[in-house]
mmCIF file of C-alpha atoms in Angstrom:
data_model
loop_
_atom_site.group_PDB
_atom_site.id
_atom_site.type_symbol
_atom_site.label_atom_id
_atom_site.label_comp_id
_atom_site.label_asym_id
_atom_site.label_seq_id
_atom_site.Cartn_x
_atom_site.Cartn_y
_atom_site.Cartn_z
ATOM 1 C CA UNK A 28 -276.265 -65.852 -52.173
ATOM 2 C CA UNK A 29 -272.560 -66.173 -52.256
ATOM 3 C CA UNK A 30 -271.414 -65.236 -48.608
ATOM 4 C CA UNK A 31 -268.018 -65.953 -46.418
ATOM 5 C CA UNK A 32 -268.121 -65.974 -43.143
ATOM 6 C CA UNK A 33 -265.148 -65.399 -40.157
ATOM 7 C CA UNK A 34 -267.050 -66.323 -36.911
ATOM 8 C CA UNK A 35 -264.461 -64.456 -34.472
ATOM 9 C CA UNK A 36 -264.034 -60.881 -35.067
ATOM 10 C CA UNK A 37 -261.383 -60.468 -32.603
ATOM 11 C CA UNK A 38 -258.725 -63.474 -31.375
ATOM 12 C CA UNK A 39 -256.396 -62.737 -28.614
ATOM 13 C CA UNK A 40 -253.760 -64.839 -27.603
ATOM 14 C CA UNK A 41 -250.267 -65.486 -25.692
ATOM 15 C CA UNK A 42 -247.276 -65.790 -27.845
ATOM 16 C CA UNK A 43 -246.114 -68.836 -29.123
ATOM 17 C CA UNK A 44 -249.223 -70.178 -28.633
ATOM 18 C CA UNK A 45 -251.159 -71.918 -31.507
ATOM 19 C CA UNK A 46 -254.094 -70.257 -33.116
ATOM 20 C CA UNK A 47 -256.895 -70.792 -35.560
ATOM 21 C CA UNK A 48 -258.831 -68.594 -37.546
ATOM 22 C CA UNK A 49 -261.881 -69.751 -39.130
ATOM 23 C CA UNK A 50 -263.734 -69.066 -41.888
ATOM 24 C CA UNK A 51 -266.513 -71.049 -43.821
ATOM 25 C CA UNK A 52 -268.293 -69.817 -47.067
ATOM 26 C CA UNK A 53 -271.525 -70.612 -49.001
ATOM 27 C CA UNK A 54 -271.285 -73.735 -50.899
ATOM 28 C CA UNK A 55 -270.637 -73.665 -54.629
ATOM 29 C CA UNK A 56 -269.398 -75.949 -57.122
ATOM 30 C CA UNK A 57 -266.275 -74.398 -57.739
ATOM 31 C CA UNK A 58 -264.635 -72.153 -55.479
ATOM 32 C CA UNK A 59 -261.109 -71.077 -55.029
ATOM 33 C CA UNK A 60 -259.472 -69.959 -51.450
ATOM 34 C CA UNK A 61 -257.261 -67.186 -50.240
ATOM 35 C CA UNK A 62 -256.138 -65.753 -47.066
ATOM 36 C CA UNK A 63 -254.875 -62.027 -46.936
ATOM 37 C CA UNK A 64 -253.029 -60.533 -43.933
ATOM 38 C CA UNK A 65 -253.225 -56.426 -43.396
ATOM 39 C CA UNK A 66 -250.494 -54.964 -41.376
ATOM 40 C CA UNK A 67 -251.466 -51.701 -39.620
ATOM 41 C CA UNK A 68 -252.114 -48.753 -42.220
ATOM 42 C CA UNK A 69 -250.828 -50.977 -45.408
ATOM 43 C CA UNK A 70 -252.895 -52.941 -47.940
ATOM 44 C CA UNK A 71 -253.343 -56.569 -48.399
ATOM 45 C CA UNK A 72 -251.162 -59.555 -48.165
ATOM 46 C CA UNK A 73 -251.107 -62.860 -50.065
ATOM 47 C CA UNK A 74 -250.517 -65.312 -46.704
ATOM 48 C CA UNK A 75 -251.825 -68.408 -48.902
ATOM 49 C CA UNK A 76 -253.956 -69.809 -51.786
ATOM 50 C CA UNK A 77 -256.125 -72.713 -52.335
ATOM 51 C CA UNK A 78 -256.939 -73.944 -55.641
ATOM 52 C CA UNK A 79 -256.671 -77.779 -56.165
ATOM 53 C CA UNK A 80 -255.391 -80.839 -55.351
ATOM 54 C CA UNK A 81 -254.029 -81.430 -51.491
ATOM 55 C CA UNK A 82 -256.338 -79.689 -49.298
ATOM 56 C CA UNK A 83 -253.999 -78.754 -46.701
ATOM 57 C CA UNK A 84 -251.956 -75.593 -47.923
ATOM 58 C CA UNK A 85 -248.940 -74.126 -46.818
ATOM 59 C CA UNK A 86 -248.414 -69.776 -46.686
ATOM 60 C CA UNK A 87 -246.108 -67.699 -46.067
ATOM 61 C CA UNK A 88 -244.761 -66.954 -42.147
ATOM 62 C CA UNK A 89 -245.941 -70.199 -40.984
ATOM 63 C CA UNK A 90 -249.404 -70.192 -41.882
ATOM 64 C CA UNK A 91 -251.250 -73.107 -43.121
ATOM 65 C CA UNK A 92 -255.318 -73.560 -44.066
ATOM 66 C CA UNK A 93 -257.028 -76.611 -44.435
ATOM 67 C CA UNK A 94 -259.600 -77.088 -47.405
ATOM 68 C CA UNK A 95 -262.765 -78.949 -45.890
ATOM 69 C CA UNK A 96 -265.223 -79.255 -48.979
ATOM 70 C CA UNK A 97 -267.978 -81.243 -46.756
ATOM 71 C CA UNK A 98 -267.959 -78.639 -44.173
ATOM 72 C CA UNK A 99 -267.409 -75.001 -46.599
ATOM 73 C CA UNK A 100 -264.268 -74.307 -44.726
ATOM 74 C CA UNK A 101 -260.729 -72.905 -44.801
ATOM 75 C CA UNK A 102 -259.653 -72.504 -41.268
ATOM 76 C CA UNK A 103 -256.367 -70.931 -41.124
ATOM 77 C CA UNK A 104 -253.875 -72.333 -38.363
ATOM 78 C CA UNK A 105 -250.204 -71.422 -37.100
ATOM 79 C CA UNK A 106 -248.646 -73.495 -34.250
ATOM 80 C CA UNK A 107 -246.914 -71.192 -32.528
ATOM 81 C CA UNK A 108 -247.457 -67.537 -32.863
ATOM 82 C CA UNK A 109 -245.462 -64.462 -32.624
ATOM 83 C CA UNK A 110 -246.078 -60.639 -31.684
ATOM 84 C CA UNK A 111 -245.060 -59.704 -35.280
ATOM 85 C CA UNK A 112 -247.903 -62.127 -36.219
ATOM 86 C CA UNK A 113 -250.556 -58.835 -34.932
ATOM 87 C CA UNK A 114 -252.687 -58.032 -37.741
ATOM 88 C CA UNK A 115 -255.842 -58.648 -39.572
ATOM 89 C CA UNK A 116 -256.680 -61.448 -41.402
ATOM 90 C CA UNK A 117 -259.454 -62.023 -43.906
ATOM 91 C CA UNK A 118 -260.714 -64.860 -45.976
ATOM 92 C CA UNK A 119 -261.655 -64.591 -49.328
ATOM 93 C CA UNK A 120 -263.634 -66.872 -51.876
ATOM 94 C CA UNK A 121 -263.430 -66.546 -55.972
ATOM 95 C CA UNK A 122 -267.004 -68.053 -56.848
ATOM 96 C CA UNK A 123 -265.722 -69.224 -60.920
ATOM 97 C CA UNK A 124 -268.966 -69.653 -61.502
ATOM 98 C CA UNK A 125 -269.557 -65.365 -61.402
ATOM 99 C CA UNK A 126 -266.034 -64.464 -61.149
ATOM 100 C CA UNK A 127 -266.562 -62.759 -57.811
ATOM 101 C CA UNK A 128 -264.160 -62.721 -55.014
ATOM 102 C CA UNK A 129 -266.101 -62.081 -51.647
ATOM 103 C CA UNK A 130 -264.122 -61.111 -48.458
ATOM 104 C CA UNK A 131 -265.181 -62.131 -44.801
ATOM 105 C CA UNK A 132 -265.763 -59.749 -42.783
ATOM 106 C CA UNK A 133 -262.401 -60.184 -41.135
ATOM 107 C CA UNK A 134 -260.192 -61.523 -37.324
ATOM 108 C CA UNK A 135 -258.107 -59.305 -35.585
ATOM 109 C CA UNK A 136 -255.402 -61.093 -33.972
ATOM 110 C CA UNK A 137 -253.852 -59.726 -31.312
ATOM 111 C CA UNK A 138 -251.185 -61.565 -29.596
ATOM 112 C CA UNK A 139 -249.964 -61.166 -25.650
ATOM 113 C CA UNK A 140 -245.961 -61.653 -24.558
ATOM 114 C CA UNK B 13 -249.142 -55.681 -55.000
ATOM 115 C CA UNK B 14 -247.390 -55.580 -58.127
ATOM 116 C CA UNK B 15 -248.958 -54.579 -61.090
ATOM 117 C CA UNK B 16 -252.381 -53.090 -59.515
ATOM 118 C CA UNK B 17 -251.915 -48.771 -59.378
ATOM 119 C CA UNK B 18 -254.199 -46.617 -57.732
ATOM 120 C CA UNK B 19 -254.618 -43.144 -58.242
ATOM 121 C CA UNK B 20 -254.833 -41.064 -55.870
ATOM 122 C CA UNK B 21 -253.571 -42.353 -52.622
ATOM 123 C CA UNK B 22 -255.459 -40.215 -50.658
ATOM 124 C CA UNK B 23 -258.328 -37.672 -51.344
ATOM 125 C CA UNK B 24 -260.962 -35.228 -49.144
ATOM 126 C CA UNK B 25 -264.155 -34.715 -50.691
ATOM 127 C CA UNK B 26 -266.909 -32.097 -49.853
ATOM 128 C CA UNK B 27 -270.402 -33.565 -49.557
ATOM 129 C CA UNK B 28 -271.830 -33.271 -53.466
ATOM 130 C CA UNK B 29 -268.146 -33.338 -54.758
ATOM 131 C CA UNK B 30 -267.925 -36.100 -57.676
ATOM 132 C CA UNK B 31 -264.855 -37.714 -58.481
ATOM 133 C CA UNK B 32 -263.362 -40.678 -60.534
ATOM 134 C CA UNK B 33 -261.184 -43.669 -58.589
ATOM 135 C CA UNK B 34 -258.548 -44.824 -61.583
ATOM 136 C CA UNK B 35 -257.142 -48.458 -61.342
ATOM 137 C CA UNK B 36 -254.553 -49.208 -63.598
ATOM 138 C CA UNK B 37 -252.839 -53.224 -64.196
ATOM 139 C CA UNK B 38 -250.767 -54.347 -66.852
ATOM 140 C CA UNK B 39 -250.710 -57.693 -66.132
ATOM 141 C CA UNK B 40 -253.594 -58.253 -68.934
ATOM 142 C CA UNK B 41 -256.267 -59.362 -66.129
ATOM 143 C CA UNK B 42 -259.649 -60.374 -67.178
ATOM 144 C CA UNK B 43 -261.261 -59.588 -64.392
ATOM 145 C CA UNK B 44 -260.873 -56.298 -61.942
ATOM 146 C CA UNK B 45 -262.754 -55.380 -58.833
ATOM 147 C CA UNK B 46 -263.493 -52.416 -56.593
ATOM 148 C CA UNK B 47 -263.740 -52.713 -53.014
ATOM 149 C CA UNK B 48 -264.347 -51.031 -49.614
ATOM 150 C CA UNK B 49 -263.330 -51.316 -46.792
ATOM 151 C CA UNK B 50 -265.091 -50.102 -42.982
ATOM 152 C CA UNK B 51 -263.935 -51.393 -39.394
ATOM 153 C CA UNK B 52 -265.530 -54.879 -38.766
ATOM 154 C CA UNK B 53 -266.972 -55.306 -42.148
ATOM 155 C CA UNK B 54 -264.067 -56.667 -43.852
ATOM 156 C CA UNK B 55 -263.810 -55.953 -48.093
ATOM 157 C CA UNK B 56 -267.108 -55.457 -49.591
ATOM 158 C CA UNK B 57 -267.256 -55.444 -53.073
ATOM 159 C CA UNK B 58 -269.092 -52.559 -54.628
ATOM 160 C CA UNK B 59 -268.505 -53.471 -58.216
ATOM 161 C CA UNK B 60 -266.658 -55.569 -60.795
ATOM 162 C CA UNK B 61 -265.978 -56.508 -64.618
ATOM 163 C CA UNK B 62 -265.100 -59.829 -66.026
ATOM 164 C CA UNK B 63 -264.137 -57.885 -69.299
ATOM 165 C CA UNK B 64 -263.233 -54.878 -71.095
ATOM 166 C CA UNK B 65 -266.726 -52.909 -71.726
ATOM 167 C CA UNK B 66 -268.712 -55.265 -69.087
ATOM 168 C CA UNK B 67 -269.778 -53.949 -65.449
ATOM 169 C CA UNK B 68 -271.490 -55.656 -62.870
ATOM 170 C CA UNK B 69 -272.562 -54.662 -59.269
ATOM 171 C CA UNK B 70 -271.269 -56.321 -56.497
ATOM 172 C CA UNK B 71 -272.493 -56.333 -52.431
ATOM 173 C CA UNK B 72 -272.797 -52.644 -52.332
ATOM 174 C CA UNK B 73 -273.085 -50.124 -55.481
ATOM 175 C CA UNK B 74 -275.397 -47.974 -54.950
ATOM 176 C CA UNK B 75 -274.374 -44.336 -55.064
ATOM 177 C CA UNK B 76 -270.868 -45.354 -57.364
ATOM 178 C CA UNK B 77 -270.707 -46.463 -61.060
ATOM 179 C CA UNK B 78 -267.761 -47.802 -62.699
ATOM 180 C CA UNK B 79 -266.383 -48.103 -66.354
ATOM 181 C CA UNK B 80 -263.950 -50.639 -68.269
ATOM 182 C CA UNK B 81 -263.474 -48.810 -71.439
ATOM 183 C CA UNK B 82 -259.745 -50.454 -71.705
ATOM 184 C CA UNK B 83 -258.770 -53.596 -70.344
ATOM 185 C CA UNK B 84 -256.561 -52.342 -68.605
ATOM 186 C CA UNK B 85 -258.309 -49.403 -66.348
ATOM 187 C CA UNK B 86 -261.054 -49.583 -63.848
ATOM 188 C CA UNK B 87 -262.690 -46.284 -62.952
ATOM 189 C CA UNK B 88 -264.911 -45.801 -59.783
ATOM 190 C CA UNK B 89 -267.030 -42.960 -60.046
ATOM 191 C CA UNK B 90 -268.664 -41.281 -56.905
ATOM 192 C CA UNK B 91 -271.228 -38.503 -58.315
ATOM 193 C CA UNK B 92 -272.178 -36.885 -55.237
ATOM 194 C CA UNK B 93 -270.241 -37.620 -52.171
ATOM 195 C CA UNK B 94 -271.666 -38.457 -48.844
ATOM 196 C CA UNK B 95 -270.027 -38.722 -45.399
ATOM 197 C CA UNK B 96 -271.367 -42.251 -45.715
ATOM 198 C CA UNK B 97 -268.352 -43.529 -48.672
ATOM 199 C CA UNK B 98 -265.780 -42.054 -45.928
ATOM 200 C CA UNK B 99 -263.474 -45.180 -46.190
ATOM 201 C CA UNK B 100 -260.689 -47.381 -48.040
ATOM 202 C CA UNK B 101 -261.147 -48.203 -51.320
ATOM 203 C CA UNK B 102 -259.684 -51.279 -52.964
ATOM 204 C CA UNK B 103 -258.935 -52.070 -56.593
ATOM 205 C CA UNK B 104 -258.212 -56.217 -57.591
ATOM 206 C CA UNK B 105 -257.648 -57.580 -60.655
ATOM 207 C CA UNK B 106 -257.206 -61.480 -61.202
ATOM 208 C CA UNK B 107 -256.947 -63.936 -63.964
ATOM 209 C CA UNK B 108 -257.306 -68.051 -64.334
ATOM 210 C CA UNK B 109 -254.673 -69.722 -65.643
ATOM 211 C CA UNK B 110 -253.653 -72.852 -66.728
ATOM 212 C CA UNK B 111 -250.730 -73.006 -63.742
ATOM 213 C CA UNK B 112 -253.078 -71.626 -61.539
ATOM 214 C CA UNK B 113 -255.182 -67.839 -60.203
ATOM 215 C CA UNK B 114 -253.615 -64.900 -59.629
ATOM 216 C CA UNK B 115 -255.239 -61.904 -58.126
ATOM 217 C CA UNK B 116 -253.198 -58.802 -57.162
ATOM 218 C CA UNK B 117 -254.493 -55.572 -54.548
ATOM 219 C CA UNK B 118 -253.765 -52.298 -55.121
ATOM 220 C CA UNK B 119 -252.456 -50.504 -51.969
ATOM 221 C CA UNK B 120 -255.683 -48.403 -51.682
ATOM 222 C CA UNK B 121 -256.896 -45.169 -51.584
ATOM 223 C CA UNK B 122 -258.382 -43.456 -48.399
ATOM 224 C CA UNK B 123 -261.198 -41.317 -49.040
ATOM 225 C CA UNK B 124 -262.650 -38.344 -46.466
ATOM 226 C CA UNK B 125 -265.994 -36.725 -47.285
ATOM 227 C CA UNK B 126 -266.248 -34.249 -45.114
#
């Protein structure tokens, strides 16, 4: 079954400190990568996209993910955080193959002054 | 989110109360999703069409249904509510290009069954 998975619900740490969020999904042939950022009581944010060609990926505000086909991953990194960085953040995988995107189940970041 | 409309924004629903979730996008999308979303459990898809006239369920469907009768709409039907669908729903719609995917989110609609 096609599954994502974010292994730390909640991540709290100091600002301008780095950070990583991970997330690994079921294997497939072809997949395509996205992470979304929700702000407090607002919808869903485009932070960055993966869908060929050089596996590390540059977002918006900073963000970057690295595409590890061997491993099923798309880890989602920032080297130095700040407060305005406090959100959720969810992965999400497009399986082509049945045209389904599938959300993780989500990483609060909260970040400390 | 542009391009993805939700109607309505907001809604409170007796228990047994049916009601119809409209998602609009005129960005000629192929495909079009409906989510949910609960504390900790992330965007679960309840249902989704890769086509105008085709359904198909996604993680969680039961007690909604859904219709693409245009291309461009996605209706989520609840036909008796339960406190249980007390949450945010989510509309999607997406496309593969040539140049590349695009998927756009509606901004939601919160739903109370009370």
């Amino acid at each position: 079954a096609q599954s994502v998975t974010q292994l730390d619900s909640q991540v709290p740490v100091f600002e301008e400190a780095p950070v990583e969020l991970r997330c690994n999904y079921s294997s497939s042939v072809s997949v395509y990568l996205f992470w979304y950022v929700q702000y407090p009581n607002q919808g869903l944010q485009l932070l960055l996209k993966y869908l060929s060609g050089s596996t590390l990926v540059k977002g918006i505000n900073g963000f970057e993910a690295e595409f590890n086909k061997s491993q099923t991953s798309f880890h989602l990194r920032k080297p130095s955080v700040h407060i305005s960085d406090t959100a959720e953040y969810f992965c999400a995988v497009l399986y082509s193959s049945a045209s389904k995107i599938i959300f993780g189940s989500g990483t609060r970041l909260s970040i400390r002054p | 989110n542009a391009g993805v409309t939700q109607t309505p924004k907001f809604r409170v629903l007796k228990t047994g109360q049916s009601m119809t979730l409209l998602c609009a996008q005129d960005m000629n999308h192929e495909y079009m999703y409906w989510y949910r979303q609960d504390p900790g459990m992330g965007l679960r898809l309840i249902h989704y069409s890769v086509g105008e006239g085709t359904t198909a369920k996604g993680e969680v469907p039961d007690g909604y249904n859904v219709s693409r009768l245009k291309k461009q709409n996605f209706l989520l039907g609840l036909e008796s509510a339960a406190p249980s669908q007390t949450s945010v729903y989510f509309c999607a719609s997406s496309t593969i290009r040539q140049d590349g995917l695009e998927a756009f989110f509606g901004q939601g609609t919160r739903l109370t069954v009370v």
